[in-house]
Amino acid sequence: MHHFRYVGPNLHCESVDLAAVASLHGTPTYVYSAATMADNYARLQRGLAGLDLQVCYAMKANSNLAVVRHFANLGAGFDLVSGGEIRRVIAAGADVKRSVFAGVGKSEAEIALALENGIFAFHVESEPELKRLSHVAGRLGLKAPVAIRVNPDVDAHTHAKITTGKSDNKFGIPLAAAAAAYEAAARYPHLELKGVQMHIGSQLTSAAPFVEAVRKVAPFVAELKARHGIQYFSIGGGMGIVYRDALASGQAAWWDAQPADQRPLTPEAYGAALTPLLQPLGLTILLEHGRFMVGNAGVLLTRVEHLKRGAGKNFLVVDAAMNDLVRPAMYESYHEIVPLHRDTSRRALVADIVGPICESGDCFAKDRQIQELGEGEFLALMSAGAYGYTMASRYNTRALPAEVMVHGSSFDLVNARETFEQMTAQERIPAFLR
Ligand code: LLP
């Protein structure tokens, strides 16, 4: 559920008319609903209420400082993957001490930054990394808290580019080799064994793969608790969101109308399936959801440039492009696209909705049915709060878009649109070309 809905003919985020945001700040602009993020956080907490829970929001999904601060205020820690993300936590006025540091290639400088700021734990992906962690911690006169990422070899049934828990992915240590990796870790003088981690993939739409993975790994976790006194088990992130009926899924009635066997995954169902498996472990359970927390809390506003009527094909050319939201080009992902001003009296149009970038992949939707629209009218690409802005680029020398956060009936610019000067500030013409 989320806080985007039509009030009369106009699409609102909470109590803000999105056309007012587009008019004031221009387009393309990402808009985030603070209430939706808070609801998602609360639902996750409630869904797994029987557990000693620590939610580490995966900020790779959306690392705007306002978003980070919002989750920190709600009590979240963070799942971090770079020195830059560590610095974002600090810049947002939040605490690194409740955060974990993941990733297959942490540099020595990033490890030192995490240690100096009291990171809760490192999520270790390989044996060479154990050696590097112990070395850097020793140099600083500290102990590095670690959890090893185990790869349970479970099929997450998601897009090939975002599945991570199969044995042929680059992530984690196979379950069969994990015991030896813990024994090796225990021998390093500057490591402290703190937990176990797994993450099987992203945009999972059923609880079954999570259940299968937890069932597979739980006996090993219990063994580690007995042998090494570990304190936590991180089951990763990965809970999917609704993309196809994104707007309708903001209403409870839509969920009630879904046949029980086809209902998309909810935090309640996720919690009901997993809590009984996790509770007996008697450990802190870490969650690292990113997409679920922010995906349905954001939209990308765009403006129609032209309606180009081609031979047998219409193209609705908009001012957002694959550089602003790369998911459709990269993962063939579906985003629902709706007009900010709905007019049911207009004829329907079937068109490819495309950006201005010079390549065919710059297409948000193929043969999409939408009301007839003309130049200057606004659209919203739904479910764009996760992996939208964070994956944006400057391709075609297009500035990074603006970001706005809505809170009730007010809204604030939380990231100004980039200027040409900012885009080129670090570039230099060398003397030999002058
Ligand atoms: N934990 C680990 C170790 C991860 O690798 C990830 C995501 C997460 C947590 C958060 O997963 P989430 O809850 O957001 O599914 N750019 C892609 C998604 C890449 C996910 C990478 N890892 C997309 O736009 O679909």
Short mmCIF file of C-alpha atoms and ligand atoms in Angstrom, two decimals:
data_model
loop_
_atom_site.label_atom_id
_atom_site.label_comp_id
_atom_site.label_asym_id
_atom_site.label_seq_id
_atom_site.Cartn_x
_atom_site.Cartn_y
_atom_site.Cartn_z
CA MET A 1 0.00 0.00 0.00
CA HIS A 2 1.14 3.53 -0.68
CA HIS A 3 0.02 7.14 -0.72
CA PHE A 4 -0.35 7.88 -4.45
CA ARG A 5 -3.95 8.24 -5.63
CA TYR A 6 -6.24 10.37 -7.75
CA VAL A 7 -8.15 13.06 -5.92
CA GLY A 8 -10.78 13.93 -8.51
CA PRO A 9 -8.87 13.96 -11.81
CA ASN A 10 -5.49 14.86 -10.30
CA LEU A 11 -2.81 12.46 -9.11
CA HIS A 12 -1.73 13.20 -5.57
CA CYS A 13 1.13 12.05 -3.37
CA GLU A 14 -0.27 12.17 0.17
CA SER A 15 -2.08 15.56 0.10
CA VAL A 16 0.09 17.15 -2.57
CA ASP A 17 -1.10 17.58 -6.15
CA LEU A 18 1.83 16.24 -8.20
CA ALA A 19 1.20 18.77 -10.98
CA ALA A 20 2.18 21.49 -8.48
CA VAL A 21 5.52 19.73 -7.90
CA ALA A 22 6.14 19.34 -11.64
CA SER A 23 5.26 22.99 -12.29
CA LEU A 24 7.47 24.30 -9.50
CA HIS A 25 10.52 22.07 -9.90
CA GLY A 26 10.27 21.03 -13.53
CA THR A 27 10.76 17.52 -14.90
CA PRO A 28 12.15 14.90 -14.82
CA THR A 29 11.79 14.85 -11.04
CA TYR A 30 11.58 12.00 -8.58
CA VAL A 31 8.95 12.41 -5.86
CA TYR A 32 9.00 10.36 -2.65
CA SER A 33 6.26 9.86 -0.09
CA ALA A 34 7.60 10.03 3.47
CA ALA A 35 4.42 8.41 4.84
CA THR A 36 4.74 5.43 2.49
CA MET A 37 8.31 4.80 3.62
CA ALA A 38 7.26 5.01 7.26
CA ASP A 39 4.34 2.63 6.64
CA ASN A 40 6.59 0.14 4.87
CA TYR A 41 9.06 0.23 7.74
CA ALA A 42 6.29 -0.23 10.31
CA ARG A 43 4.67 -3.09 8.37
CA LEU A 44 7.96 -4.95 8.19
CA GLN A 45 8.48 -4.51 11.92
CA ARG A 46 4.94 -5.70 12.67
CA GLY A 47 5.16 -8.60 10.20
CA LEU A 48 8.07 -10.12 12.13
CA ALA A 49 6.98 -8.89 15.53
CA GLY A 50 7.97 -12.04 17.43
CA LEU A 51 11.64 -11.60 16.61
CA ASP A 52 14.52 -9.52 17.95
CA LEU A 53 14.76 -7.52 14.73
CA GLN A 54 17.26 -5.07 13.30
CA VAL A 55 16.26 -3.53 9.97
CA CYS A 56 19.28 -2.44 7.93
CA TYR A 57 17.75 -0.54 5.02
CA ALA A 58 19.72 -1.31 1.82
CA MET A 59 20.44 2.24 0.77
CA LYS A 60 21.66 1.24 -2.66
CA ALA A 61 17.96 1.38 -3.53
CA ASN A 62 17.70 5.07 -2.68
CA SER A 63 20.46 6.89 -0.85
CA ASN A 64 19.19 10.46 -0.87
CA LEU A 65 20.26 12.02 2.45
CA ALA A 66 16.65 12.86 3.35
CA VAL A 67 15.61 9.24 2.77
CA VAL A 68 18.53 8.02 4.88
CA ARG A 69 17.67 10.44 7.68
CA HIS A 70 14.00 9.46 7.54
CA PHE A 71 14.83 5.77 8.05
CA ALA A 72 17.39 6.60 10.74
CA ASN A 73 14.71 8.59 12.59
CA LEU A 74 12.43 5.54 12.36
CA GLY A 75 15.14 3.42 14.00
CA ALA A 76 16.72 1.69 11.02
CA GLY A 77 20.37 0.89 10.48
CA PHE A 78 21.75 0.52 6.96
CA ASP A 79 23.12 -2.08 4.60
CA LEU A 80 26.09 -0.32 2.99
CA VAL A 81 28.19 -1.26 0.00
CA SER A 82 30.79 1.48 -0.42
CA GLY A 83 32.78 4.15 1.36
CA GLY A 84 30.46 6.64 -0.29
CA GLU A 85 27.43 5.04 1.35
CA ILE A 86 29.21 5.04 4.74
CA ARG A 87 29.79 8.76 4.29
CA ARG A 88 26.14 9.27 3.37
CA VAL A 89 25.06 7.78 6.72
CA ILE A 90 27.35 10.22 8.52
CA ALA A 91 26.29 13.15 6.32
CA ALA A 92 22.64 12.39 7.03
CA GLY A 93 23.34 12.63 10.77
CA ALA A 94 22.70 8.91 11.28
CA ASP A 95 24.77 6.27 13.06
CA VAL A 96 27.07 3.78 11.36
CA LYS A 97 27.02 1.63 14.52
CA ARG A 98 23.73 -0.03 13.52
CA SER A 99 24.91 -0.62 9.95
CA VAL A 100 26.54 -3.48 8.06
CA PHE A 101 29.04 -3.28 5.22
CA ALA A 102 28.57 -5.73 2.33
CA GLY A 103 30.10 -6.28 -1.09
CA VAL A 104 32.61 -8.56 -2.82
CA GLY A 105 35.42 -6.01 -3.20
CA LYS A 106 35.81 -3.72 -0.20
CA SER A 107 38.99 -1.64 -0.48
CA GLU A 108 41.39 -1.19 2.45
CA ALA A 109 40.41 2.48 2.68
CA GLU A 110 36.70 1.58 2.83
CA ILE A 111 37.37 -1.06 5.51
CA ALA A 112 39.31 1.47 7.59
CA LEU A 113 36.52 4.06 7.24
CA ALA A 114 33.93 1.50 8.39
CA LEU A 115 36.07 0.40 11.37
CA GLU A 116 36.84 3.95 12.47
CA ASN A 117 33.12 4.69 12.50
CA GLY A 118 32.20 1.62 14.54
CA ILE A 119 30.44 -0.47 11.88
CA PHE A 120 28.17 -3.16 13.36
CA ALA A 121 29.64 -5.87 11.10
CA PHE A 122 31.28 -6.66 7.78
CA HIS A 123 29.47 -9.10 5.55
CA VAL A 124 32.32 -11.14 4.15
CA GLU A 125 32.15 -12.71 0.71
CA SER A 126 35.44 -14.66 0.46
CA GLU A 127 38.45 -16.02 2.37
CA PRO A 128 40.92 -13.45 0.95
CA GLU A 129 38.64 -10.77 2.35
CA LEU A 130 39.02 -12.23 5.87
CA LYS A 131 42.75 -11.75 5.58
CA ARG A 132 42.39 -8.16 4.41
CA LEU A 133 39.90 -7.33 7.18
CA SER A 134 42.16 -8.76 9.89
CA HIS A 135 45.14 -6.91 8.44
CA VAL A 136 43.41 -3.50 8.38
CA ALA A 137 41.84 -4.01 11.82
CA GLY A 138 45.24 -4.98 13.25
CA ARG A 139 46.82 -1.85 11.83
CA LEU A 140 44.16 0.24 13.57
CA GLY A 141 44.44 -1.72 16.83
CA LEU A 142 40.83 -2.89 16.48
CA LYS A 143 38.89 -6.10 15.93
CA ALA A 144 36.72 -6.33 12.81
CA PRO A 145 33.24 -7.73 13.55
CA VAL A 146 32.35 -10.19 10.78
CA ALA A 147 29.54 -12.33 9.40
CA ILE A 148 30.23 -14.60 6.45
CA ARG A 149 27.78 -14.57 3.57
CA VAL A 150 26.72 -18.10 2.81
CA ASN A 151 25.30 -18.98 -0.56
CA PRO A 152 22.42 -21.41 -0.02
CA ASP A 153 22.09 -22.33 -3.73
CA VAL A 154 18.39 -21.52 -3.92
CA ASP A 155 16.61 -20.36 -7.06
CA ALA A 156 14.94 -17.03 -6.33
CA HIS A 157 12.89 -17.14 -9.59
CA THR A 158 13.69 -13.55 -10.43
CA HIS A 159 15.47 -11.70 -13.25
CA ALA A 160 18.89 -13.24 -14.06
CA LYS A 161 20.68 -9.96 -13.35
CA ILE A 162 19.30 -9.70 -9.82
CA THR A 163 19.44 -13.29 -8.60
CA THR A 164 22.29 -13.88 -6.17
CA GLY A 165 21.72 -17.06 -4.18
CA LYS A 166 22.62 -19.64 -6.84
CA SER A 167 26.00 -21.39 -6.73
CA ASP A 168 27.01 -19.86 -10.06
CA ASN A 169 26.65 -16.27 -8.75
CA LYS A 170 29.73 -14.37 -7.58
CA PHE A 171 28.26 -13.93 -4.10
CA GLY A 172 29.03 -15.63 -0.81
CA ILE A 173 30.66 -18.89 0.16
CA PRO A 174 28.88 -22.18 -0.64
CA LEU A 175 27.12 -23.63 2.40
CA ALA A 176 29.31 -26.76 2.20
CA ALA A 177 32.49 -24.66 2.50
CA ALA A 178 31.15 -22.20 5.06
CA ALA A 179 32.09 -24.18 8.19
CA ALA A 180 35.74 -24.22 7.08
CA ALA A 181 35.57 -20.49 6.34
CA TYR A 182 34.35 -19.84 9.92
CA GLU A 183 37.15 -21.99 11.34
CA ALA A 184 39.63 -19.99 9.26
CA ALA A 185 38.05 -16.71 10.40
CA ALA A 186 38.27 -17.78 14.06
CA ARG A 187 42.04 -18.11 13.72
CA TYR A 188 42.61 -14.50 12.62
CA PRO A 189 43.74 -12.37 15.58
CA HIS A 190 41.84 -9.25 14.60
CA LEU A 191 38.44 -10.69 13.67
CA GLU A 192 35.41 -11.18 15.88
CA LEU A 193 32.76 -13.65 14.65
CA LYS A 194 29.45 -11.93 15.02
CA GLY A 195 26.89 -13.43 12.66
CA VAL A 196 25.87 -15.20 9.47
CA GLN A 197 24.49 -13.57 6.37
CA MET A 198 22.63 -14.62 3.21
CA HIS A 199 20.78 -12.84 0.43
CA ILE A 200 19.22 -14.81 -2.39
CA GLY A 201 18.05 -12.15 -4.81
CA SER A 202 15.86 -9.16 -5.44
CA GLN A 203 12.20 -8.61 -6.43
CA LEU A 204 11.03 -11.96 -5.05
CA THR A 205 7.28 -12.28 -5.32
CA SER A 206 6.69 -15.32 -3.13
CA ALA A 207 7.85 -16.36 0.32
CA ALA A 208 8.79 -19.88 -0.84
CA PRO A 209 12.44 -19.22 -1.86
CA PHE A 210 13.04 -17.33 1.42
CA VAL A 211 11.59 -20.26 3.36
CA GLU A 212 13.69 -22.75 1.40
CA ALA A 213 16.87 -20.75 2.02
CA VAL A 214 16.22 -20.24 5.74
CA ARG A 215 15.40 -23.96 6.14
CA LYS A 216 18.68 -24.82 4.42
CA VAL A 217 20.87 -22.45 6.42
CA ALA A 218 19.22 -22.49 9.88
CA PRO A 219 20.88 -25.73 11.14
CA PHE A 220 24.28 -24.29 10.25
CA VAL A 221 23.40 -21.04 12.02
CA ALA A 222 22.46 -22.97 15.17
CA GLU A 223 25.77 -24.84 14.99
CA LEU A 224 27.71 -21.56 14.70
CA LYS A 225 25.86 -20.12 17.66
CA ALA A 226 26.90 -23.10 19.78
CA ARG A 227 30.46 -23.17 18.53
CA HIS A 228 31.38 -19.51 18.07
CA GLY A 229 28.71 -17.63 20.05
CA ILE A 230 27.44 -15.66 17.06
CA GLN A 231 24.74 -13.10 17.81
CA TYR A 232 22.80 -12.56 14.60
CA PHE A 233 21.49 -14.03 11.39
CA SER A 234 20.93 -11.69 8.46
CA ILE A 235 18.45 -13.09 5.96
CA GLY A 236 19.16 -10.29 3.47
CA GLY A 237 16.61 -8.30 1.52
CA GLY A 238 14.75 -9.07 -1.67
CA MET A 239 11.06 -8.67 -0.95
CA GLY A 240 9.36 -7.68 -4.21
CA ILE A 241 6.86 -4.93 -4.89
CA VAL A 242 3.92 -4.53 -7.27
CA TYR A 243 4.92 -3.00 -10.60
CA ARG A 244 2.07 -3.95 -12.93
CA ASP A 245 -0.93 -2.66 -10.95
CA ALA A 246 1.19 -0.18 -9.07
CA LEU A 247 -1.36 2.59 -8.68
CA ALA A 248 -4.27 0.32 -7.72
CA SER A 249 -2.10 -1.51 -5.20
CA GLY A 250 -2.09 1.62 -3.09
CA GLN A 251 -5.59 0.68 -1.93
CA ALA A 252 -6.43 -2.08 0.53
CA ALA A 253 -9.39 -3.04 -1.70
CA TRP A 254 -7.04 -4.09 -4.49
CA TRP A 255 -5.23 -6.52 -2.19
CA ASP A 256 -8.54 -7.90 -0.91
CA ALA A 257 -9.63 -8.55 -4.50
CA GLN A 258 -6.56 -10.65 -5.40
CA PRO A 259 -7.14 -14.42 -5.37
CA ALA A 260 -5.31 -15.83 -2.35
CA ASP A 261 -2.95 -17.95 -4.46
CA GLN A 262 -1.96 -14.99 -6.67
CA ARG A 263 -1.56 -12.29 -4.08
CA PRO A 264 1.85 -10.60 -4.32
CA LEU A 265 4.14 -11.00 -1.36
CA THR A 266 3.33 -8.82 1.65
CA PRO A 267 5.44 -8.19 4.75
CA GLU A 268 2.68 -9.91 6.72
CA ALA A 269 2.93 -13.12 4.65
CA TYR A 270 6.73 -12.92 4.65
CA GLY A 271 6.72 -12.56 8.43
CA ALA A 272 4.18 -15.34 8.97
CA ALA A 273 6.23 -17.76 6.86
CA LEU A 274 9.62 -16.92 8.34
CA THR A 275 9.03 -16.04 12.00
CA PRO A 276 8.40 -19.64 13.14
CA LEU A 277 11.60 -20.77 11.41
CA LEU A 278 13.72 -17.96 12.84
CA GLN A 279 12.39 -17.67 16.38
CA PRO A 280 13.90 -20.96 17.69
CA LEU A 281 17.40 -19.74 16.79
CA GLY A 282 17.26 -17.20 19.63
CA LEU A 283 19.35 -14.71 17.65
CA THR A 284 18.95 -11.14 16.47
CA ILE A 285 17.53 -11.23 12.94
CA LEU A 286 18.79 -8.64 10.48
CA LEU A 287 16.77 -7.64 7.43
CA GLU A 288 18.31 -5.77 4.50
CA HIS A 289 15.36 -4.76 2.38
CA GLY A 290 15.86 -1.92 -0.05
CA ARG A 291 13.24 -2.09 -2.79
CA PHE A 292 10.35 -2.94 -0.46
CA MET A 293 11.08 0.07 1.72
CA VAL A 294 11.15 2.70 -1.02
CA GLY A 295 10.09 1.23 -4.36
CA ASN A 296 6.39 2.03 -4.16
CA ALA A 297 7.13 5.26 -2.25
CA GLY A 298 8.51 7.02 -5.33
CA VAL A 299 7.45 8.11 -8.80
CA LEU A 300 9.32 9.79 -11.63
CA LEU A 301 7.49 12.80 -13.04
CA THR A 302 7.98 13.54 -16.71
CA ARG A 303 6.53 15.86 -19.33
CA VAL A 304 5.34 15.05 -22.83
CA GLU A 305 7.53 16.60 -25.52
CA HIS A 306 5.68 15.30 -28.57
CA LEU A 307 3.22 12.76 -29.76
CA LYS A 308 4.88 11.41 -32.88
CA ARG A 309 2.52 9.44 -35.08
CA GLY A 310 4.54 6.96 -37.14
CA ALA A 311 3.54 4.43 -39.77
CA GLY A 312 1.57 1.90 -37.74
CA LYS A 313 3.19 3.03 -34.51
CA ASN A 314 2.83 5.99 -32.19
CA PHE A 315 5.62 7.35 -30.04
CA LEU A 316 4.98 9.43 -26.99
CA VAL A 317 8.28 11.25 -26.50
CA VAL A 318 8.80 12.36 -22.88
CA ASP A 319 11.54 14.39 -21.22
CA ALA A 320 12.73 11.58 -18.91
CA ALA A 321 15.06 9.00 -20.39
CA MET A 322 17.00 5.84 -19.68
CA ASN A 323 19.67 7.93 -17.97
CA ASP A 324 17.08 8.97 -15.35
CA LEU A 325 15.48 5.54 -14.91
CA VAL A 326 17.49 2.71 -16.44
CA ARG A 327 15.45 -0.26 -15.15
CA PRO A 328 13.31 -0.82 -18.29
CA ALA A 329 16.38 -0.71 -20.56
CA MET A 330 18.50 -2.81 -18.23
CA TYR A 331 16.07 -5.41 -16.88
CA GLU A 332 13.12 -5.14 -19.29
CA SER A 333 11.25 -4.03 -16.21
CA TYR A 334 7.65 -2.83 -16.29
CA HIS A 335 6.66 0.52 -14.80
CA GLU A 336 3.06 1.63 -14.85
CA ILE A 337 2.73 5.07 -16.47
CA VAL A 338 -0.20 7.32 -15.62
CA PRO A 339 -1.21 10.91 -16.47
CA LEU A 340 -1.08 13.48 -13.67
CA HIS A 341 -4.39 14.81 -14.97
CA ARG A 342 -6.79 12.01 -15.78
CA ASP A 343 -9.44 12.76 -18.39
CA THR A 344 -11.75 9.84 -19.03
CA SER A 345 -13.47 11.69 -21.88
CA ARG A 346 -10.36 11.45 -24.07
CA ARG A 347 -9.72 8.71 -26.58
CA ALA A 348 -7.23 5.99 -25.74
CA LEU A 349 -3.86 5.96 -27.42
CA VAL A 350 -1.53 3.03 -27.92
CA ALA A 351 2.08 4.17 -28.08
CA ASP A 352 5.66 3.40 -27.23
CA ILE A 353 6.63 5.76 -24.43
CA VAL A 354 10.20 6.80 -25.14
CA GLY A 355 12.86 9.24 -23.96
CA PRO A 356 14.97 11.59 -26.10
CA ILE A 357 18.22 9.57 -25.92
CA CYS A 358 19.81 8.44 -29.15
CA GLU A 359 19.32 4.72 -28.83
CA SER A 360 16.40 2.37 -29.26
CA GLY A 361 16.77 0.99 -25.74
CA ASP A 362 15.60 4.35 -24.43
CA CYS A 363 12.05 3.10 -24.15
CA PHE A 364 9.94 3.01 -20.97
CA ALA A 365 7.01 1.06 -22.42
CA LYS A 366 6.08 -0.69 -25.65
CA ASP A 367 2.55 -0.49 -27.12
CA ARG A 368 1.20 0.96 -23.91
CA GLN A 369 -2.41 2.05 -23.74
CA ILE A 370 -2.84 5.49 -22.23
CA GLN A 371 -5.24 8.41 -22.65
CA GLU A 372 -4.42 10.70 -25.56
CA LEU A 373 -1.87 13.28 -24.43
CA GLY A 374 -0.23 16.34 -25.92
CA GLU A 375 2.86 18.45 -25.49
CA GLY A 376 3.40 19.86 -22.01
CA GLU A 377 1.21 17.38 -20.17
CA PHE A 378 2.68 15.46 -17.25
CA LEU A 379 3.00 11.75 -16.56
CA ALA A 380 4.17 9.70 -13.59
CA LEU A 381 6.22 6.53 -13.88
CA MET A 382 5.12 4.52 -10.87
CA SER A 383 7.19 2.33 -8.51
CA ALA A 384 10.33 4.33 -9.25
CA GLY A 385 11.48 4.95 -5.67
CA ALA A 386 13.98 2.07 -5.68
CA TYR A 387 16.96 1.81 -8.04
CA GLY A 388 15.77 4.92 -9.87
CA TYR A 389 17.86 7.93 -8.96
CA THR A 390 20.66 5.75 -7.55
CA MET A 391 21.20 4.16 -10.97
CA ALA A 392 20.83 7.40 -12.94
CA SER A 393 23.66 8.63 -15.15
CA ARG A 394 24.58 11.67 -17.23
CA TYR A 395 24.45 9.86 -20.56
CA ASN A 396 23.94 12.31 -23.45
CA THR A 397 25.08 15.07 -21.04
CA ARG A 398 21.70 15.04 -19.40
CA ALA A 399 21.81 16.43 -15.87
CA LEU A 400 20.82 14.20 -12.96
CA PRO A 401 17.14 14.82 -12.14
CA ALA A 402 15.72 16.62 -9.12
CA GLU A 403 14.30 14.82 -6.07
CA VAL A 404 11.41 15.97 -3.90
CA MET A 405 10.02 14.56 -0.67
CA VAL A 406 6.36 14.90 0.26
CA HIS A 407 5.20 15.02 3.85
CA GLY A 408 1.43 15.40 4.25
CA SER A 409 0.41 18.56 2.44
CA SER A 410 3.92 19.97 2.10
CA PHE A 411 6.85 19.08 -0.12
CA ASP A 412 10.53 19.91 -0.17
CA LEU A 413 13.25 19.78 -2.77
CA VAL A 414 15.70 17.21 -1.33
CA ASN A 415 18.09 17.29 -4.28
CA ALA A 416 18.26 20.09 -6.81
CA ARG A 417 18.50 19.31 -10.50
CA GLU A 418 22.13 19.26 -11.54
CA THR A 419 23.42 22.20 -13.57
CA PHE A 420 25.67 22.07 -16.63
CA GLU A 421 28.43 23.71 -14.58
CA GLN A 422 28.21 21.01 -11.91
CA MET A 423 28.27 18.30 -14.55
CA THR A 424 31.49 19.57 -16.12
CA ALA A 425 33.18 21.09 -13.06
CA GLN A 426 35.95 18.47 -12.88
CA GLU A 427 36.73 18.36 -16.59
CA ARG A 428 39.85 20.09 -17.95
CA ILE A 429 41.28 20.78 -21.39
CA PRO A 430 44.98 19.77 -21.13
CA ALA A 431 47.67 22.23 -22.18
CA PHE A 432 48.63 20.22 -25.27
CA LEU A 433 45.18 20.86 -26.76
CA ARG A 434 45.08 24.55 -26.12
N1 LLP B 1 21.35 -7.20 0.60
C1 LLP B 1 22.25 -7.52 -0.36
C2 LLP B 1 23.44 -8.26 0.00
C3 LLP B 1 22.00 -7.13 -1.70
O1 LLP B 1 22.87 -7.47 -2.64
C4 LLP B 1 20.83 -6.41 -2.02
C5 LLP B 1 20.54 -5.98 -3.39
C6 LLP B 1 19.94 -6.08 -0.97
C7 LLP B 1 20.24 -6.52 0.33
C8 LLP B 1 18.67 -5.31 -1.21
O2 LLP B 1 17.82 -6.02 -2.06
P1 LLP B 1 16.31 -5.52 -2.25
O3 LLP B 1 15.60 -5.65 -0.94
O4 LLP B 1 16.34 -4.13 -2.72
O5 LLP B 1 15.76 -6.44 -3.29
N2 LLP B 1 19.17 -2.71 -9.48
C9 LLP B 1 18.30 -3.85 -9.42
C10 LLP B 1 18.31 -4.50 -8.05
C11 LLP B 1 19.70 -4.91 -7.59
C12 LLP B 1 19.74 -5.51 -6.22
C13 LLP B 1 21.13 -5.70 -5.74
N3 LLP B 1 21.28 -6.21 -4.39
C14 LLP B 1 16.89 -3.44 -9.84
O6 LLP B 1 16.68 -2.28 -10.18
O7 LLP B 1 15.99 -4.27 -9.89
#
